[in-house]
Amino acid sequence: NAMLANDVRLMGDIVRMMYLPSGQEPPLVKTAEVQCQRIKVEEELMEAMDEAADRDALHTADINTLNTCLQKAEKVLADADKVVALGAREHNVKGHLPSVVESARLMVVQLRAVHDMAQASNDVEKLQRAIIAAEETETRAKQLGAKTSIRDDIAEHSVVLGTLRSKQDLENAIASRLLPRVKAAMDIAANHNLVDTLMTEAQLMLENVNAVSLIGAFSGHKLGGRRNGRTWLSNPQFKLEVDGDAPVTLSITLVEASSSQLGVFALDARRNKERDGAAADVQELLPDSLEVAGSEYNESVSELMLHDVPIEDFPIYLVPSCFNKSTEGSFTITVMAQTHGIKISCMEVNKLEDQLIHAMKSVDRDWTDDRDENTGLVEIGALMDRVDELDIESDVVEQGRRFLASLTFERQMLMLMREVDGQRELAEDEEMTDSELMDKLARVLDSVKNSIAATEINTNILGRAKQMSEQLQAEQFMRDNTEKQDIAGLEYAVQLGQDASCSSKILTKYIAKLKFFKAEAALREALAELPEFDFDVLLVAYNTAKQVGLKGEMMDQGAKLLEMPGTLKNTFEEGFLGVSGPKGTDSWMDNPQYRIRLLHDKTQRIAVSFTVTDVPERDGVVPRESALHVMRMQGEVFQAGSEAFQITSTDYDIQDTKMVSFEIEPEYTYFVIPSMQDPKSSASYTLELHQPCQRATGDLLCITSKVDLVQSQLATLLPSMKLAFGTLSPTVTIARDSASKLLASAQKLGLTRHAVYERMRLRMLQLSTIINAQNLYDQEEFDKLRRAISSMRTACVPRYIVHEYEHLLWEREIDTQLSSAMSSMMTASIPPLTESFGELRALLDICEVYDVKATDLDVALTRLEKFKHVQLAHKFSKALENAVGRAGLGQWRDNPSLEITVGGSSPETVCLSIVRDAKTEAKGKDESVLDGVRDFDKFGVHVVRNTGEWQLGGVGVEYEVVASLEYDNIAPKFLTATLDPAMGPYFMVPSTFDEGEEGWFTVSMLAMPTAVVDMKVSSSSKALCKIKGEWSADKGGSYSRAGQNVKAKNFKVGKTWIENPQFRVYLNWDSMNNIPVKLDEGGVQRANLTVVLSTPVEDAELGLHLIRNKQCSHHNEHMEVLAQRYHILVDHTQSYAKRAEIHYSFVLRVDEGTKDRNGALVDFPFFVVPSLYEKLGGEFFISFYSDEDIGIKLVSRIDRDESGRLAI
């Protein structure tokens, strides 16, 4: 047990008690020792990993410590393998250590790579090698499943490398005294924010020098490769021009960016030949250009010197190129004038290739019918003409040719498809019969297959065109086979049409033709066997042919054969009512039933055919699956019940006609039951029973009839059994007698769970209570009448009927009770208030509520006219969530509460009374006609005041009962209470005995004339949510025990506390979609959360804890509360309180725990955990109140693995 619980201390104690000489201990002892070592080493290793990962600077000691722990863990795993070989459970002995060890190994390799980069941070070559090695290490570690990453460390040292390299290049450029190289190196250093004396020295060298620097890049389609290659001109081109009148000398430098690795590269300067015509205004270098100068392929830098270049040779085009065509990266070109008095301009050329790429990208390939299909064709076509004219060849040009071809094909297909759609709209049956148009579309699709643009065409358009072509071919195939009446060919063509998604209208037409041809062929084949023939085969063929509308000589001949002596047909043309279901469901017994009973002693055979004739479409589908079942029951019965035995059946399928034949025996009654797979089907059908008869006389050998289902008879009777006040009408009396017999039959048939049976039983009970109440009133047995009225409430008799009998009862008793109440009252001018005054006030309220005329009504009103009177009407209602039952059920405070305020400085005595129901004008919309609503019977009253802090309004969690009345069904109720203004406000809380009971009530309060008192319906904050949960008797328990310090380092959370119910709380919540949202500047930063926890569990000690998880690479921090080392205890109740209800206010901050080492992230949820001090099973109620619209979810406890953790 200790090993299963991973209890290291207990395992150690037990092993010491079992101490035996080495080699003689039982295998379990050795296993326990290894498990203890594993748990200890696992924690040490995970702590070492956390320490190494959470660092500002990496030290060798971190790696050494982690390495030492790793070696210990590997030794423990070796020992574990030995005890596993002896039969120990591998999971218990090794736990999660193998995966932790693997993570630690990978982390050590990563940390060593980071350490190597840090050691080489002052040497360019060493640092570059260390970065390359670190990238390879990171790639391998991720492939092996590492959960840590050094990607940020690599990026940080890459920045350092760029700065070091730019400084080194600038130093070398200054030493060379070559101004273009100095200018290029200085620009790159500035991009790396280099601040050094070298920058000042370079700036002094470049003063008064006319120079231009541009940044370019080899990327995308600008990867032309080395000079003289086919695509060399695809490299970036720069147009160089000068403003002057004398030959010019220029120095040009090409330098790679510090962040790029271009390998070897070169720079060429060329100019175009003089041209006439359309080619004269070309603005890029052409294939037949003339060389001006060119550098060798070098690393790091390429330089050109142009001496005394005539002005008329400009513009000159500069073309950088990499020897390796696939190399990408950026560079800087610097042009410096060695001739004074000239201006230099240099800019990157927007080549025809660039324009072509831009034009292709700007084309929207998602064509729609309302767009211009010429979009892009004109511009791309013009560019391709220009390219061909200038003999430019490149990968981009080839891409443009394919792109232009694909656009052309798309336009052709769109035009043809629109033409097809247009013809279909004009056709009555949506069928397109133009074979020429069909051939055009097929030819275009064939051309696409062999085109260079096959892979470039919009797949959406191509797919639509292919589907339309397949549809047209299938439609043509269906037309051809229909003309030939080829059944096999038409069946294949229909299948092609279904595969091609032809319109349902066209498919329906040809499916109907196919059925017609099949039915005709089947009937012809059945009649071909004459003079002998198979009756069953002919019957199926004839019914199928009749259904599809076949007429003529063959149908007449089949009808005559089927009506020959030997069988007589009984036909039922019926329909399902949409309330029955398939076999195996509760509603299957609601299907139509057809009874068969043999009239003679000799066994006979009967044939039954069932044909579905009309199935309405529902949700775009025609559910045709049907079946036929035959059941039997012992003896003579009139309906198949739940005990019926199935003797034969068909499968549920779409075949329209089902045929069964079976033998019937004299000792059984048989029932044929058709049904549909779809429980809501209202299909029509024809059922034919082919009954055996005497061939000579034609006398029937059995009798068949449709069953009048008991449940249908009950449903028919129910509307006629209307509830009403007074003596039952003759119609209701007769219906009641019939219903009694039907209920007995339904019980025998096993229909007691049927909804109609339950409704009828309730109606019979309601009628019985009304009959009983009327009889008791007629016999003037008013004490019994009061109990009968209570029974009417329990039976959910409509309120207006109960109200009438209450009226009759009080008419007989009001005078007596008024006299009794007034006789016990003091006769002083303004006597002190006693309960007699409350009783009298309640009786007067009854007169108002039930409209009762009392003899001494005016006298009673005079007795109370000097007192202050406040009257309110309220109700228990499930809709208002205040019909929650008696005190002790856990939600008592949610009952209706009336707030009583007392002014002044002296206590005041008040009389409080409550009666059932309320005046019609108080209730507003009349609810008395509702049926099936259970009005409250037993109820009680509590007068309380809050004793603890409570900010949410209404009755708080901590309160004192000032006065109360016990739960019973006696009404009216009344009491007196002395209320101290300094202790208020007070609350009067009526409550029903049982949860869910509803109904109106009227409350009155009497006070002395000078008293400053008032009563109103109390208002309280609305809870974000209220949830009913349950604790387990063997899981959960307390977070900590009494006297423990939860902040102590050696504190351990209760072992099973984490298995208590948990509620996930998100500060930022999308209430529309019911999901958490990412935090942004407008998100919730802070929220106040009040949690109320209550339970009916006796002797429960309640506690609440607010938790937030830390970061953990092994578990999902959003799922549930993690183990103690991975969570933060944000706040909690100070101790476990032995009370039925507690509350606590938490403050939720978005940055809670985020500043701790490996702490929470801002999007992590909080968790509220209600718990009991001792493990006790039982339900609880928890309510959440907040000043922000936060999200709350119950954590699912369903899917857990064998260790008890959530498996998802």
CSV table of C-alpha atoms in Angstrom, one decimal, residues 877-1168:
chain,number,residue,atom,x,y,z
A,877,SER,CA,-41.2,29.8,-8.6
A,878,LYS,CA,-38.7,27.5,-10.3
A,879,ALA,CA,-38.4,30.1,-13.0
A,880,LEU,CA,-37.1,32.6,-10.4
A,881,GLU,CA,-34.9,29.9,-8.9
A,882,ASN,CA,-36.4,30.5,-5.4
A,883,ALA,CA,-38.4,27.2,-5.0
A,884,VAL,CA,-35.5,25.6,-3.2
A,885,GLY,CA,-37.1,23.9,-0.2
A,886,ARG,CA,-36.6,23.9,3.6
A,887,ALA,CA,-33.6,24.9,5.7
A,888,GLY,CA,-31.0,22.1,5.7
A,889,LEU,CA,-31.2,21.3,2.0
A,890,GLY,CA,-28.3,23.6,1.2
A,891,GLN,CA,-30.0,26.4,-0.7
A,892,TRP,CA,-32.4,27.8,1.8
A,893,ARG,CA,-31.2,31.4,1.5
A,894,ASP,CA,-32.3,31.5,-2.1
A,895,ASN,CA,-36.0,31.3,-1.0
A,896,PRO,CA,-38.1,34.5,-1.3
A,897,SER,CA,-37.0,37.0,1.4
A,898,LEU,CA,-38.8,40.1,2.6
A,899,GLU,CA,-36.5,42.8,4.1
A,900,ILE,CA,-37.9,44.5,7.2
A,901,THR,CA,-36.3,47.9,8.3
A,902,VAL,CA,-36.9,49.5,11.6
A,903,GLY,CA,-36.2,53.2,12.3
A,904,GLY,CA,-35.8,55.1,15.5
A,905,SER,CA,-33.7,54.1,18.5
A,906,SER,CA,-36.0,51.7,20.4
A,907,PRO,CA,-37.0,48.1,19.6
A,908,GLU,CA,-40.4,47.6,18.0
A,909,THR,CA,-42.7,44.7,18.2
A,910,VAL,CA,-44.3,43.6,14.9
A,911,CYS,CA,-46.9,40.9,14.0
A,912,LEU,CA,-46.1,38.9,10.9
A,913,SER,CA,-48.6,36.7,9.1
A,914,ILE,CA,-48.6,34.6,5.9
A,915,VAL,CA,-51.5,33.0,3.9
A,916,ARG,CA,-51.5,30.9,0.8
A,917,ASP,CA,-52.3,32.5,-2.6
A,918,ALA,CA,-52.7,36.1,-3.5
A,919,LYS,CA,-55.3,38.5,-4.9
A,920,THR,CA,-55.8,38.3,-8.6
A,921,GLU,CA,-54.6,41.8,-9.2
A,922,ALA,CA,-51.4,41.1,-7.2
A,923,LYS,CA,-50.6,38.0,-9.4
A,924,GLY,CA,-51.0,39.9,-12.7
A,925,LYS,CA,-51.3,37.3,-15.4
A,926,ASP,CA,-53.6,34.5,-14.2
A,927,GLU,CA,-51.6,31.4,-13.6
A,928,SER,CA,-54.4,29.4,-12.0
A,929,VAL,CA,-55.1,27.4,-15.2
A,930,LEU,CA,-51.7,25.7,-15.4
A,931,ASP,CA,-51.9,21.9,-15.1
A,932,GLY,CA,-49.1,19.7,-13.7
A,933,VAL,CA,-47.7,22.4,-11.5
A,934,ARG,CA,-47.3,21.3,-7.9
A,935,ASP,CA,-48.4,24.0,-5.4
A,936,PHE,CA,-46.7,24.1,-2.1
A,937,ASP,CA,-48.3,22.2,0.9
A,938,LYS,CA,-46.1,22.2,3.9
A,939,PHE,CA,-44.2,25.4,4.6
A,940,GLY,CA,-42.5,27.3,7.4
A,941,VAL,CA,-41.3,30.8,8.2
A,942,HIS,CA,-38.0,32.2,9.6
A,943,VAL,CA,-37.2,35.7,10.7
A,944,VAL,CA,-33.5,36.3,10.7
A,945,ARG,CA,-30.8,39.0,10.8
A,946,ASN,CA,-27.3,39.0,9.4
A,947,THR,CA,-24.5,38.6,11.9
A,948,GLY,CA,-21.5,38.7,9.6
A,949,GLU,CA,-20.3,40.9,6.8
A,950,TRP,CA,-22.3,40.4,3.6
A,951,GLN,CA,-22.1,42.7,0.6
A,952,LEU,CA,-24.3,40.9,-1.8
A,953,GLY,CA,-27.7,41.9,-0.4
A,954,GLY,CA,-30.4,39.7,1.2
A,955,VAL,CA,-29.8,37.1,3.8
A,956,GLY,CA,-26.1,36.4,4.3
A,957,VAL,CA,-24.3,33.2,5.1
A,958,GLU,CA,-23.9,34.1,8.8
A,959,TYR,CA,-27.3,34.9,10.3
A,960,GLU,CA,-29.3,34.6,13.5
A,961,VAL,CA,-32.8,33.2,13.7
A,962,VAL,CA,-35.0,35.7,15.6
A,963,ALA,CA,-38.3,33.8,15.3
A,964,SER,CA,-39.6,30.9,13.3
A,965,LEU,CA,-42.6,28.7,12.6
A,966,GLU,CA,-42.3,24.9,12.0
A,967,TYR,CA,-43.0,23.2,8.7
A,968,ASP,CA,-46.6,22.0,8.3
A,969,ASN,CA,-49.6,22.5,6.0
A,970,ILE,CA,-51.5,24.7,8.5
A,971,ALA,CA,-52.4,28.1,7.2
A,972,PRO,CA,-52.6,30.9,8.0
A,973,LYS,CA,-49.4,31.3,10.0
A,974,PHE,CA,-48.5,34.2,12.3
A,975,LEU,CA,-46.0,35.2,14.8
A,976,THR,CA,-44.7,38.3,16.8
A,977,ALA,CA,-41.1,39.5,16.9
A,978,THR,CA,-39.3,42.3,18.7
A,979,LEU,CA,-36.9,44.0,16.3
A,980,ASP,CA,-34.0,46.2,17.4
A,981,PRO,CA,-33.1,49.0,14.9
A,982,ALA,CA,-29.4,48.7,15.8
A,983,MET,CA,-29.4,45.0,14.9
A,984,GLY,CA,-31.3,45.3,11.5
A,985,PRO,CA,-32.2,44.9,8.9
A,986,TYR,CA,-34.3,41.8,9.4
A,987,PHE,CA,-35.5,39.3,6.8
A,988,MET,CA,-38.7,37.2,6.8
A,989,VAL,CA,-38.0,34.0,4.8
A,990,PRO,CA,-40.9,31.7,3.9
A,991,SER,CA,-39.8,28.3,2.6
A,992,THR,CA,-41.6,25.1,1.4
A,993,PHE,CA,-40.8,21.7,2.9
A,994,ASP,CA,-39.9,20.1,-0.5
A,995,GLU,CA,-37.7,21.6,-3.2
A,996,GLY,CA,-39.5,22.5,-6.5
A,997,GLU,CA,-42.9,23.3,-5.0
A,998,GLU,CA,-44.5,26.6,-6.4
A,999,GLY,CA,-47.3,29.0,-5.6
A,1000,TRP,CA,-48.2,32.5,-4.4
A,1001,PHE,CA,-48.5,33.7,-0.8
A,1002,THR,CA,-49.5,36.9,0.9
A,1003,VAL,CA,-47.6,38.4,3.8
A,1004,SER,CA,-48.8,41.2,6.2
A,1005,MET,CA,-47.0,43.1,8.9
A,1006,LEU,CA,-48.6,45.0,11.8
A,1007,ALA,CA,-46.8,47.6,13.8
A,1008,MET,CA,-47.6,50.3,16.3
A,1009,PRO,CA,-48.9,53.6,14.8
A,1010,THR,CA,-45.8,55.5,15.7
A,1011,ALA,CA,-43.3,52.8,14.6
A,1012,VAL,CA,-41.0,53.6,11.7
A,1013,VAL,CA,-41.0,50.3,10.0
A,1014,ASP,CA,-41.2,49.1,6.4
A,1015,MET,CA,-41.2,45.8,4.5
A,1016,LYS,CA,-40.2,45.1,0.9
A,1017,VAL,CA,-39.0,42.3,-1.3
A,1018,SER,CA,-35.2,42.1,-0.7
A,1019,SER,CA,-32.9,42.4,-3.6
A,1020,SER,CA,-29.5,40.7,-3.9
A,1021,SER,CA,-26.7,40.4,-6.4
A,1022,LYS,CA,-27.3,37.8,-9.2
A,1023,ALA,CA,-24.8,35.0,-9.2
A,1024,LEU,CA,-22.7,34.4,-12.3
A,1025,CYS,CA,-23.6,30.7,-11.9
A,1026,LYS,CA,-24.9,28.2,-9.3
A,1027,ILE,CA,-23.6,24.7,-9.5
A,1028,LYS,CA,-24.7,21.5,-7.7
A,1029,GLY,CA,-21.8,19.1,-7.1
A,1030,GLU,CA,-20.9,16.1,-5.1
A,1031,TRP,CA,-18.0,15.0,-2.9
A,1032,SER,CA,-16.7,11.4,-2.9
A,1033,ALA,CA,-16.6,9.4,0.4
A,1034,ASP,CA,-13.1,8.0,-0.4
A,1035,LYS,CA,-11.5,10.9,-2.2
A,1036,GLY,CA,-10.8,14.5,-1.5
A,1037,GLY,CA,-10.3,15.6,2.1
A,1038,SER,CA,-8.5,18.6,3.5
A,1039,TYR,CA,-5.7,20.7,2.0
A,1040,SER,CA,-4.0,20.9,5.4
A,1041,ARG,CA,-4.6,19.6,8.9
A,1042,ALA,CA,-5.2,21.7,12.0
A,1043,GLY,CA,-2.0,23.4,13.2
A,1044,GLN,CA,-0.1,23.0,10.0
A,1045,ASN,CA,1.6,26.1,8.5
A,1046,VAL,CA,0.9,26.0,4.7
A,1047,LYS,CA,3.9,28.4,4.1
A,1048,ALA,CA,6.4,26.1,5.8
A,1049,LYS,CA,9.0,24.5,3.5
A,1050,ASN,CA,8.3,21.0,4.7
A,1051,PHE,CA,4.5,21.4,4.4
A,1052,LYS,CA,2.8,18.7,2.3
A,1053,VAL,CA,-0.7,19.0,0.8
A,1054,GLY,CA,-3.2,16.3,1.7
A,1055,LYS,CA,-2.6,13.3,-0.5
A,1056,THR,CA,-6.0,13.1,-2.1
A,1057,TRP,CA,-7.1,16.8,-1.7
A,1058,ILE,CA,-6.4,17.3,-5.4
A,1059,GLU,CA,-9.2,14.9,-6.2
A,1060,ASN,CA,-11.9,17.3,-4.8
A,1061,PRO,CA,-14.2,19.0,-7.3
A,1062,GLN,CA,-12.4,21.9,-9.0
A,1063,PHE,CA,-13.8,24.9,-10.8
A,1064,ARG,CA,-11.7,26.6,-13.5
A,1065,VAL,CA,-11.9,30.4,-13.4
A,1066,TYR,CA,-10.8,32.6,-16.3
A,1067,LEU,CA,-10.4,36.4,-15.9
A,1068,ASN,CA,-10.8,37.0,-19.6
A,1069,TRP,CA,-13.7,35.2,-21.0
A,1070,ASP,CA,-15.8,35.3,-24.3
A,1071,SER,CA,-19.3,34.7,-22.9
A,1072,MET,CA,-20.8,34.6,-26.4
A,1073,ASN,CA,-18.7,31.6,-27.5
A,1074,ASN,CA,-18.1,30.2,-24.0
A,1075,ILE,CA,-14.3,30.1,-24.4
A,1076,PRO,CA,-11.3,32.0,-22.8
A,1077,VAL,CA,-9.7,34.8,-24.8
A,1078,LYS,CA,-6.2,36.0,-25.1
A,1079,LEU,CA,-5.2,38.9,-22.9
A,1080,ASP,CA,-4.9,42.3,-24.6
A,1081,GLU,CA,-4.6,45.9,-23.4
A,1082,GLY,CA,-8.4,46.0,-22.9
A,1083,GLY,CA,-8.6,42.7,-21.0
A,1084,VAL,CA,-9.7,42.3,-17.4
A,1085,GLN,CA,-6.7,42.9,-15.1
A,1086,ARG,CA,-8.4,42.4,-11.7
A,1087,ALA,CA,-11.7,41.0,-10.4
A,1088,ASN,CA,-13.4,40.4,-7.0
A,1089,LEU,CA,-14.8,36.9,-6.7
A,1090,THR,CA,-17.1,35.9,-3.8
A,1091,VAL,CA,-17.8,32.2,-3.5
A,1092,VAL,CA,-20.6,30.7,-1.4
A,1093,LEU,CA,-20.4,27.0,-0.4
A,1094,SER,CA,-23.2,25.1,1.3
A,1095,THR,CA,-24.1,21.5,2.0
A,1096,PRO,CA,-26.8,19.4,3.7
A,1097,VAL,CA,-24.1,16.9,4.9
A,1098,GLU,CA,-24.2,16.7,8.7
A,1099,ASP,CA,-21.1,17.7,10.8
A,1100,ALA,CA,-19.4,18.9,7.6
A,1101,GLU,CA,-16.3,21.2,8.0
A,1102,LEU,CA,-16.0,23.4,4.9
A,1103,GLY,CA,-13.1,25.1,3.3
A,1104,LEU,CA,-12.3,27.0,0.1
A,1105,HIS,CA,-8.9,27.3,-1.7
A,1106,LEU,CA,-7.9,29.5,-4.6
A,1107,ILE,CA,-5.0,28.0,-6.7
A,1108,ARG,CA,-3.1,29.0,-9.8
A,1109,ASN,CA,-0.6,26.6,-11.6
A,1110,LYS,CA,3.0,27.4,-12.3
A,1111,GLN,CA,4.6,26.6,-15.6
A,1112,CYS,CA,5.1,22.8,-16.0
A,1113,SER,CA,6.6,21.1,-19.1
A,1114,HIS,CA,5.1,17.7,-18.1
A,1115,HIS,CA,1.4,18.7,-17.7
A,1116,ASN,CA,-1.2,21.0,-19.1
A,1117,GLU,CA,-1.4,24.0,-16.7
A,1118,HIS,CA,-4.9,24.9,-18.0
A,1119,MET,CA,-6.5,21.5,-17.3
A,1120,GLU,CA,-6.6,21.1,-13.5
A,1121,VAL,CA,-4.8,21.8,-10.3
A,1122,LEU,CA,-1.3,20.4,-10.6
A,1123,ALA,CA,0.8,18.8,-7.8
A,1124,GLN,CA,2.0,21.0,-4.9
A,1125,ARG,CA,5.4,21.9,-6.4
A,1126,TYR,CA,3.6,23.2,-9.6
A,1127,HIS,CA,0.9,25.3,-8.0
A,1128,ILE,CA,0.6,28.5,-6.0
A,1129,LEU,CA,-1.8,28.8,-3.1
A,1130,VAL,CA,-3.2,32.3,-3.8
A,1131,ASP,CA,-5.7,32.5,-1.0
A,1132,HIS,CA,-7.9,30.3,1.2
A,1133,THR,CA,-10.3,30.3,4.2
A,1134,GLN,CA,-8.4,30.6,7.4
A,1135,SER,CA,-9.6,27.3,8.7
A,1136,TYR,CA,-12.2,24.6,8.1
A,1137,ALA,CA,-15.5,25.8,9.5
A,1138,LYS,CA,-18.0,23.3,11.0
A,1139,ARG,CA,-21.0,25.0,9.4
A,1140,ALA,CA,-23.7,24.2,6.7
A,1141,GLU,CA,-22.6,27.3,4.7
A,1142,ILE,CA,-19.6,29.5,4.3
A,1143,HIS,CA,-18.4,32.2,2.0
A,1144,TYR,CA,-15.1,33.8,1.1
A,1145,SER,CA,-14.1,36.8,-1.1
A,1146,PHE,CA,-11.0,36.3,-3.3
A,1147,VAL,CA,-9.2,38.9,-5.4
A,1148,LEU,CA,-8.1,37.7,-8.8
A,1149,ARG,CA,-5.1,39.5,-10.4
A,1150,VAL,CA,-4.0,38.8,-13.9
A,1151,ASP,CA,-0.3,39.0,-12.9
A,1152,GLU,CA,-0.7,36.7,-9.8
A,1153,GLY,CA,2.3,34.5,-9.6
A,1154,THR,CA,3.8,35.6,-12.9
A,1155,LYS,CA,6.9,37.2,-11.2
A,1156,ASP,CA,8.0,34.1,-9.5
A,1157,ARG,CA,10.6,31.8,-10.9
A,1158,ASN,CA,8.9,29.5,-13.4
A,1159,GLY,CA,5.7,31.0,-12.1
A,1160,ALA,CA,2.3,31.4,-13.8
A,1161,LEU,CA,1.6,33.1,-17.2
A,1162,VAL,CA,-1.0,35.8,-17.6
A,1163,ASP,CA,-3.4,33.5,-19.5
A,1164,PHE,CA,-3.3,30.7,-16.9
A,1165,PRO,CA,-6.7,30.2,-15.2
A,1166,PHE,CA,-7.4,30.1,-11.4
A,1167,PHE,CA,-8.9,27.2,-9.7
A,1168,VAL,CA,-11.5,27.3,-6.8
